Coordinates of C-alpha atoms in Angstrom, one line a residue:
Chain A
M20 CA -19.6 5.8 -25.4
M21 CA -18.0 7.9 -27.8
K22 CA -20.3 10.1 -30.5
P23 CA -19.5 13.2 -32.6
G24 CA -20.7 15.6 -30.3
E25 CA -20.9 19.6 -30.2
F26 CA -18.8 22.0 -32.3
H27 CA -16.1 23.8 -30.1
Q28 CA -17.2 27.4 -28.9
R29 CA -16.2 30.0 -31.5
D30 CA -13.3 31.7 -30.2
R31 CA -14.6 35.6 -30.7
D32 CA -11.2 36.9 -29.7
I33 CA -9.7 36.0 -33.3
H34 CA -12.7 37.6 -34.8
P35 CA -13.5 41.0 -35.6
P36 CA -16.2 42.1 -33.1
A37 CA -18.9 43.5 -34.9
L38 CA -18.7 46.8 -34.0
T39 CA -15.4 48.2 -35.9
P40 CA -15.7 52.2 -35.9
G41 CA -12.5 52.2 -38.6
Y42 CA -14.5 50.2 -40.7
K43 CA -17.2 52.7 -41.4
T44 CA -20.4 50.6 -42.6
S45 CA -19.7 48.7 -39.3
V46 CA -21.3 51.4 -37.4
A47 CA -24.8 51.1 -38.8
R48 CA -25.1 47.4 -39.2
S49 CA -23.3 45.5 -36.3
P50 CA -26.2 44.5 -33.2
R51 CA -26.1 46.7 -29.8
Y52 CA -27.0 43.9 -28.1
S53 CA -25.2 40.9 -27.1
L54 CA -25.4 37.6 -29.3
I55 CA -27.7 34.6 -27.5
S56 CA -25.3 32.0 -27.0
L57 CA -27.2 28.9 -28.4
Q58 CA -25.9 25.3 -27.9
N59 CA -25.8 22.8 -30.5
S60 CA -29.2 20.4 -31.6
V61 CA -29.5 19.1 -34.9
S62 CA -30.2 22.4 -36.8
E63 CA -26.6 23.3 -36.2
I64 CA -25.0 20.2 -36.2
T65 CA -26.6 19.6 -39.8
G66 CA -25.5 21.7 -43.0
P67 CA -25.6 21.5 -46.3
V68 CA -23.7 18.6 -48.5
F69 CA -22.3 19.3 -52.0
G70 CA -21.3 17.0 -54.5
H71 CA -19.3 16.9 -58.0
N72 CA -22.7 17.1 -59.8
D73 CA -22.9 20.9 -58.4
V74 CA -19.3 22.3 -59.8
D75 CA -18.2 21.4 -63.3
A76 CA -14.4 21.0 -63.3
G77 CA -13.2 24.0 -64.7
D78 CA -14.8 25.8 -61.8
N79 CA -11.7 26.3 -60.5
D80 CA -9.7 27.9 -63.3
L81 CA -10.3 31.7 -63.2
L82 CA -7.3 31.4 -66.2
T83 CA -9.7 29.4 -68.4
N84 CA -13.3 30.0 -67.0
Y85 CA -14.1 33.2 -68.5
A86 CA -11.3 33.6 -71.3
K87 CA -12.2 33.0 -74.9
A88 CA -10.7 30.5 -76.6
G89 CA -7.2 31.0 -76.8
Q90 CA -6.9 34.0 -74.8
S91 CA -6.2 34.6 -71.3
P92 CA -6.5 37.2 -68.7
I93 CA -4.0 39.5 -68.0
G94 CA -1.8 39.5 -64.8
E95 CA 0.6 37.4 -62.7
R96 CA -0.5 33.8 -62.9
I97 CA -0.7 32.3 -59.9
I98 CA -2.5 29.1 -58.1
L99 CA -4.0 29.3 -54.6
H100 CA -3.9 26.2 -53.0
G101 CA -4.4 24.5 -49.3
R102 CA -6.1 22.7 -47.3
V103 CA -9.4 22.4 -45.4
L104 CA -9.0 21.4 -42.0
D105 CA -10.4 21.6 -38.3
E106 CA -9.3 22.5 -35.3
N107 CA -8.5 19.0 -34.4
A108 CA -6.0 19.3 -37.4
R109 CA -8.9 16.9 -39.7
P110 CA -8.8 17.5 -43.1
V111 CA -12.7 18.6 -44.1
P112 CA -13.4 16.5 -47.3
N113 CA -15.7 17.2 -49.7
T114 CA -17.1 20.6 -48.9
L115 CA -17.9 23.2 -51.2
V116 CA -15.1 26.4 -51.4
E117 CA -16.0 29.3 -53.2
I118 CA -13.9 32.2 -54.1
W119 CA -14.2 35.7 -55.9
Q120 CA -11.8 38.5 -56.6
A121 CA -11.4 41.8 -58.4
N122 CA -8.5 41.7 -62.1
A123 CA -5.2 42.4 -61.6
G124 CA -6.1 46.1 -62.1
G125 CA -8.2 45.7 -58.7
R126 CA -11.5 46.5 -60.9
Y127 CA -14.2 44.1 -60.2
R128 CA -16.7 42.8 -62.8
H129 CA -19.8 43.8 -60.5
K130 CA -21.9 46.1 -62.1
K131 CA -21.9 48.8 -58.9
D132 CA -18.0 48.8 -59.1
T133 CA -17.1 52.2 -60.8
Y134 CA -13.4 52.1 -60.1
L135 CA -12.0 53.5 -63.5
A136 CA -9.6 50.5 -63.7
P137 CA -10.4 48.6 -66.9
I138 CA -12.2 45.0 -67.4
D139 CA -10.5 42.1 -68.4
P140 CA -12.3 40.9 -70.6
N141 CA -11.0 37.2 -70.4
F142 CA -11.8 37.5 -66.5
G143 CA -14.7 36.8 -64.2
G144 CA -13.4 36.8 -60.9
C145 CA -14.7 33.7 -59.8
G146 CA -14.1 30.0 -59.3
R147 CA -15.5 27.2 -56.9
T148 CA -14.3 23.8 -56.1
V149 CA -15.1 20.9 -54.0
T150 CA -12.3 19.3 -51.5
D151 CA -10.5 16.0 -51.9
E152 CA -10.4 13.2 -49.1
N153 CA -7.6 14.8 -47.9
G154 CA -9.4 18.3 -48.0
Y155 CA -7.1 19.8 -50.6
F156 CA -8.3 22.5 -53.4
Y157 CA -6.9 24.5 -55.8
F158 CA -7.6 27.4 -57.7
R159 CA -5.7 28.6 -60.7
T160 CA -6.1 32.9 -61.1
V161 CA -4.2 36.0 -61.7
K162 CA -2.8 37.8 -58.4
P163 CA -5.6 41.4 -57.8
G164 CA -4.6 44.5 -57.8
A165 CA -5.0 46.6 -54.8
Y166 CA -8.4 49.3 -55.1
P167 CA -9.3 52.3 -53.5
W168 CA -12.7 52.2 -51.5
R169 CA -14.7 55.1 -49.8
N170 CA -14.1 54.7 -46.2
Y171 CA -11.3 57.1 -45.4
V172 CA -10.0 59.3 -48.4
N173 CA -7.3 57.3 -49.1
N174 CA -8.3 54.1 -48.3
W175 CA -6.8 50.6 -50.1
R176 CA -7.6 47.3 -49.7
P177 CA -4.7 44.9 -50.1
A178 CA -4.5 42.2 -53.1
H179 CA -7.2 40.1 -51.8
I180 CA -8.9 36.7 -52.3
H181 CA -12.7 36.4 -50.8
V182 CA -12.9 33.1 -49.6
S183 CA -16.3 31.4 -48.8
V184 CA -16.5 27.8 -47.4
F185 CA -18.9 25.7 -45.4
G186 CA -17.7 22.7 -43.6
T187 CA -20.2 20.2 -42.5
A188 CA -22.4 21.9 -40.5
F189 CA -24.4 25.6 -40.3
V190 CA -22.2 26.9 -37.2
Q191 CA -19.1 26.1 -39.4
R192 CA -19.6 28.5 -42.1
L193 CA -17.2 30.9 -42.7
I194 CA -16.6 33.9 -45.3
T195 CA -12.9 35.2 -45.1
Q196 CA -10.4 36.7 -47.5
C197 CA -7.0 35.9 -48.6
Y198 CA -4.4 38.4 -48.2
F199 CA -0.9 38.3 -50.1
E200 CA 3.0 37.9 -48.0
G201 CA 4.5 40.8 -47.6
D202 CA 1.8 43.5 -49.1
P203 CA 2.5 46.7 -47.2
F204 CA -0.9 47.4 -47.5
I205 CA -2.3 45.2 -44.8
P206 CA -1.2 47.5 -41.7
L207 CA -2.8 50.1 -43.3
C208 CA -6.3 48.6 -44.2
P209 CA -9.4 48.9 -41.7
I210 CA -11.2 45.7 -42.8
V211 CA -8.0 43.9 -42.4
Q212 CA -7.3 45.4 -38.6
T213 CA -10.9 44.9 -37.4
I214 CA -9.1 41.6 -37.0
P215 CA -7.4 42.2 -33.0
D216 CA -5.5 39.7 -33.5
A217 CA -2.1 39.3 -35.1
D218 CA -1.5 35.6 -35.4
A219 CA -5.0 35.4 -36.5
I220 CA -3.9 37.9 -39.6
D221 CA -1.0 36.0 -40.3
Q222 CA -3.3 33.5 -40.6
L223 CA -5.6 34.7 -43.6
T224 CA -2.3 36.1 -45.6
A225 CA -1.1 33.1 -48.4
K226 CA 2.3 32.5 -48.4
L227 CA 4.7 32.1 -50.7
D228 CA 5.1 28.2 -52.2
L229 CA 7.9 28.0 -54.2
K230 CA 7.7 23.8 -54.1
A231 CA 4.4 23.8 -55.4
T232 CA 5.1 27.4 -58.2
I233 CA 5.6 25.6 -61.9
P234 CA 9.0 26.8 -63.1
L235 CA 8.3 29.3 -66.2
D236 CA 4.1 29.4 -66.1
T237 CA 2.6 29.8 -62.5
V238 CA 3.6 31.6 -59.4
A239 CA 2.0 29.4 -55.9
Y240 CA 0.7 31.0 -52.9
R241 CA -0.6 28.7 -49.9
F242 CA -3.8 29.3 -47.9
D243 CA -5.2 27.2 -45.2
I244 CA -8.4 27.6 -44.0
I245 CA -9.3 26.3 -40.6
L246 CA -13.0 25.2 -39.9
R247 CA -14.6 24.7 -36.0
G248 CA -13.8 21.3 -34.5
R249 CA -16.0 18.9 -33.0
R250 CA -15.2 17.1 -29.9
S251 CA -16.7 13.3 -28.9
T252 CA -19.5 13.0 -26.7
L253 CA -18.6 10.7 -23.6
F254 CA -21.5 11.8 -21.9
E255 CA -24.3 14.0 -22.8
N256 CA -27.3 14.0 -19.8
R257 CA -27.2 17.7 -19.1
L258 CA -31.3 18.9 -18.9
E259 CA -29.6 22.2 -18.5
G260 CA -31.7 24.6 -21.3
N261 CA -31.9 21.5 -23.2
Chain B
M9 CA -6.7 30.4 -25.4
A10 CA -5.3 27.0 -25.1
K11 CA -2.3 28.0 -26.8
H12 CA -0.5 25.0 -25.0
L13 CA -3.0 22.3 -26.1
D14 CA -2.3 21.8 -29.7
Y15 CA -6.0 22.8 -31.6
L16 CA -5.5 25.0 -34.3
R17 CA -7.4 28.5 -34.5
E18 CA -10.2 28.8 -36.6
S19 CA -9.3 31.2 -39.6
A20 CA -10.9 34.9 -38.9
S21 CA -14.1 35.8 -40.5
Q22 CA -14.0 38.7 -42.5
T23 CA -16.9 40.6 -44.2
A24 CA -18.4 39.3 -47.4
G25 CA -17.8 43.1 -49.1
P26 CA -20.0 44.9 -51.3
Y27 CA -19.1 42.4 -54.3
V28 CA -20.5 39.2 -53.0
H29 CA -22.6 38.0 -55.6
I30 CA -19.4 38.0 -58.2
G31 CA -18.9 34.6 -56.5
L32 CA -22.0 33.8 -54.8
A33 CA -24.8 35.1 -57.4
P34 CA -23.1 36.2 -60.1
G35 CA -25.8 36.5 -62.5
A36 CA -26.8 39.5 -60.1
A37 CA -23.1 41.0 -60.7
G38 CA -24.2 41.3 -64.6
F39 CA -22.7 38.1 -65.8
D40 CA -23.0 34.2 -66.2
I41 CA -20.5 31.9 -66.1
Y42 CA -21.0 29.1 -64.6
R43 CA -23.8 26.3 -65.5
R44 CA -26.2 26.7 -62.6
E45 CA -25.7 28.9 -59.2
L46 CA -25.9 27.0 -56.0
G47 CA -29.2 28.2 -53.8
W48 CA -31.9 28.9 -55.6
D49 CA -34.1 25.6 -54.9
I50 CA -34.4 25.2 -51.7
A51 CA -37.1 22.6 -51.2
G52 CA -37.3 20.7 -54.7
P53 CA -40.7 19.7 -57.1
N54 CA -40.9 16.3 -54.3
A55 CA -40.8 18.1 -51.2
K56 CA -44.4 17.7 -48.9
G57 CA -45.9 19.8 -46.9
E58 CA -47.1 23.5 -47.2
R59 CA -45.8 25.7 -50.1
I60 CA -44.3 29.1 -48.1
R61 CA -43.4 32.3 -49.6
V62 CA -40.9 34.1 -47.3
E63 CA -39.9 37.7 -47.9
G64 CA -38.9 40.5 -46.0
L65 CA -36.2 43.2 -45.7
V66 CA -33.1 43.8 -43.4
I67 CA -32.6 46.4 -41.8
D68 CA -29.6 49.2 -40.5
G69 CA -29.2 51.3 -37.3
M70 CA -30.7 54.2 -39.4
G71 CA -33.3 52.2 -40.4
A72 CA -32.4 51.9 -43.9
P73 CA -33.2 48.7 -45.8
I74 CA -29.9 47.1 -46.6
K75 CA -29.3 46.7 -50.5
D76 CA -26.4 44.3 -50.8
V77 CA -26.9 41.8 -48.3
M78 CA -26.5 37.8 -49.3
L79 CA -28.9 35.7 -46.8
E80 CA -28.4 31.5 -46.5
I81 CA -31.5 29.6 -45.2
W82 CA -30.8 26.2 -43.9
Q83 CA -34.1 24.1 -42.6
A84 CA -35.7 20.9 -42.2
N85 CA -38.5 19.4 -44.3
A86 CA -42.1 19.2 -43.6
E87 CA -41.4 15.6 -41.4
G88 CA -38.7 17.6 -39.6
H89 CA -35.4 16.2 -41.4
Y90 CA -32.4 18.0 -42.5
A91 CA -30.4 16.8 -45.6
H92 CA -27.7 15.8 -44.2
P93 CA -26.2 12.2 -42.2
E94 CA -27.1 13.2 -39.2
G95 CA -30.3 15.3 -40.6
G96 CA -32.9 13.0 -38.4
G97 CA -34.3 10.6 -41.3
P98 CA -34.9 10.9 -45.0
V99 CA -36.0 13.7 -47.1
E100 CA -37.4 13.5 -50.4
E101 CA -35.5 13.8 -53.8
G102 CA -33.9 17.0 -54.7
F103 CA -35.1 18.2 -51.3
R104 CA -31.7 20.5 -50.0
G105 CA -33.1 22.4 -47.4
W106 CA -30.4 25.1 -47.8
G107 CA -30.5 28.3 -50.1
R108 CA -29.5 31.7 -50.6
V109 CA -31.1 34.8 -51.2
I110 CA -29.8 38.4 -52.0
T111 CA -31.5 41.5 -52.2
D112 CA -33.0 43.8 -54.8
F113 CA -30.1 46.7 -55.5
A114 CA -32.9 48.8 -55.5
T115 CA -35.1 48.1 -52.6
G116 CA -33.9 45.8 -50.6
E117 CA -36.6 43.2 -51.1
W118 CA -35.3 40.1 -50.3
G119 CA -37.7 36.6 -50.7
F120 CA -37.6 32.9 -51.3
D121 CA -39.9 29.7 -52.0
T122 CA -40.0 26.5 -49.9
V123 CA -42.1 24.2 -47.9
K124 CA -42.9 25.1 -44.5
P125 CA -40.4 23.2 -42.1
G126 CA -41.8 20.3 -39.7
K127 CA -41.1 20.4 -35.7
T128 CA -37.0 18.9 -35.1
R129 CA -35.8 17.2 -32.4
G130 CA -34.4 19.0 -29.1
R131 CA -30.6 19.2 -28.5
N132 CA -31.6 16.4 -25.9
I133 CA -35.2 16.2 -24.9
G134 CA -38.1 17.6 -26.7
T135 CA -38.9 19.3 -29.7
Q136 CA -38.1 22.3 -31.4
A137 CA -40.8 24.7 -33.2
P138 CA -40.5 24.7 -36.9
H139 CA -38.1 27.6 -38.2
L140 CA -35.5 28.5 -40.3
N141 CA -31.7 29.0 -39.6
L142 CA -30.3 32.7 -41.4
W143 CA -26.6 33.6 -42.0
I144 CA -26.6 37.2 -43.3
V145 CA -23.6 38.8 -44.0
A146 CA -22.9 41.8 -46.3
R147 CA -20.8 45.0 -46.7
G148 CA -20.2 46.5 -42.6
I149 CA -21.1 43.1 -41.1
N150 CA -17.8 41.6 -40.1
I151 CA -19.2 38.1 -39.0
G152 CA -21.9 36.6 -40.3
L153 CA -25.0 36.9 -38.5
N154 CA -27.1 33.9 -37.5
T155 CA -30.9 34.2 -36.5
R156 CA -33.9 32.0 -36.9
M157 CA -37.4 32.8 -38.3
Y158 CA -40.8 31.3 -36.7
F159 CA -43.7 31.3 -37.7
A160 CA -46.4 32.8 -36.0
D161 CA -49.2 30.2 -36.5
E162 CA -47.4 28.2 -34.6
V163 CA -48.4 29.5 -31.0
E164 CA -48.5 26.2 -29.6
A165 CA -45.0 25.3 -30.6
N166 CA -43.3 28.2 -30.2
A167 CA -44.4 28.7 -26.4
K168 CA -42.8 25.0 -25.9
D169 CA -39.2 26.0 -28.1
P170 CA -36.5 25.5 -25.8
V171 CA -34.5 27.9 -28.0
L172 CA -37.2 31.2 -27.8
N173 CA -37.2 30.3 -24.0
L174 CA -33.4 30.9 -23.6
I175 CA -34.6 34.5 -24.0
E176 CA -34.9 35.6 -21.3
W177 CA -36.2 39.0 -22.2
E178 CA -39.8 37.9 -23.4
N179 CA -40.3 40.9 -25.5
R180 CA -37.4 40.3 -28.0
R181 CA -38.6 36.7 -28.5
A182 CA -41.7 38.4 -30.8
T183 CA -38.3 39.6 -33.2
L184 CA -37.9 36.0 -34.4
I185 CA -41.9 35.2 -35.4
A186 CA -42.7 36.0 -39.0
Q187 CA -46.5 36.9 -39.3
R188 CA -48.5 35.4 -42.1
I189 CA -50.5 36.7 -44.6
E190 CA -51.8 35.3 -47.8
R191 CA -51.1 36.4 -51.3
D192 CA -52.8 35.1 -54.3
G193 CA -54.2 31.9 -52.7
L194 CA -50.2 31.7 -51.2
P195 CA -49.2 32.0 -47.9
V196 CA -46.4 34.5 -47.2
Y197 CA -44.6 35.0 -44.2
R198 CA -43.0 38.5 -43.7
F199 CA -39.6 38.7 -41.5
E200 CA -37.9 42.4 -41.1
I201 CA -34.0 41.7 -39.6
R202 CA -33.2 44.7 -37.8
L203 CA -29.5 44.8 -37.1
Q204 CA -29.5 47.4 -34.7
G205 CA -31.7 49.7 -32.2
E206 CA -35.2 49.8 -31.3
A207 CA -36.6 46.2 -31.9
E208 CA -33.1 44.7 -32.6
T209 CA -33.5 41.4 -33.8
V210 CA -32.6 38.7 -31.8
F211 CA -28.8 36.9 -32.9
F212 CA -27.2 33.7 -31.8
D213 CA -23.7 33.2 -31.2
L214 CA -23.9 29.1 -31.9

């Protein structure tokens, strides 16, 4: 008898390890002991459920969600869109996707950010949406600028948008960053380079999507998010470790 | 791994960075934008069971509290049911079982109010002791860290818990057990999470 079973084990070879000394803050914030492997119980195969009561229709439009009436943020107008799929290539519908980013000059609207590039009065920098029945999502925003950070003396983050996604289970929870095709800072960035696998970095790089670009209006980038998949359980009667 | 099969590959994790609040707790970043921020009410007003407060610090390898952490909580209700179609049973209206908390920028203290969860069913047989599932992200953490918090006043259930018993170093099990104190008549569980070094908290690969 088939029933949905455990989630596929996370392939840690495509994720950054905890300790990546080129990214200096990771040195004191990485565990030294091994992770303890835990097979899925009800605590892991479940996770929070979100719906359209949780987010408003305009929450995914960063061009308008913090702008004064009739005004607009300054910067390259873009659509960031894609699908949330699992490793089995099945869509993940009704899942919460949240993003945050700097403005076009690389300045974050955060009381801890003191970079001298100015705040944009019409740009907040966060958005959220729930995927549709096909796992599809989209945001409108401006393309963020690169910004400097105190790691090595002359480190600059590539343009990036932070992405948080839930899936249906707590084991699928993921925060990552979306980069942009062709950015020369990508290979130079110690945070990008925490990822040991070149294909995995490419998968985090949004592609210019000319077909979704709106002529005379907005450039589009495509960014698909892949979450852990789940196997079907044919037999499940082992006692090992419960 | 298994590239000749047609599975997709999971998107790689990246750090949440120091400005995680902008996206997930914009009020703390310094601006109001959403009708309602998510994750501040874990149990809701109708949840049965004992009302508790949980609080603590996340401490780095230098012994210093981390002041830009975000934690997410996932827990069952007092009957041991998760608010999910496969969660084991119904939950009270408004009980979400999920929460999101950030640390105080000055002190690193975090805390949240909820109800004490009940026992949940084990993976195949038996039961799991009451616990909170925690997920920790921050600047310098490349991939979210999963841990669990158990309750010191559940001695018998903890002794039989299948997950605690998976940890072969018995002294490390204590890193997952929060001590109970009383403050103004409210039970408070104190849980220090040590990322690295002496008494390093147990983290799981789920």
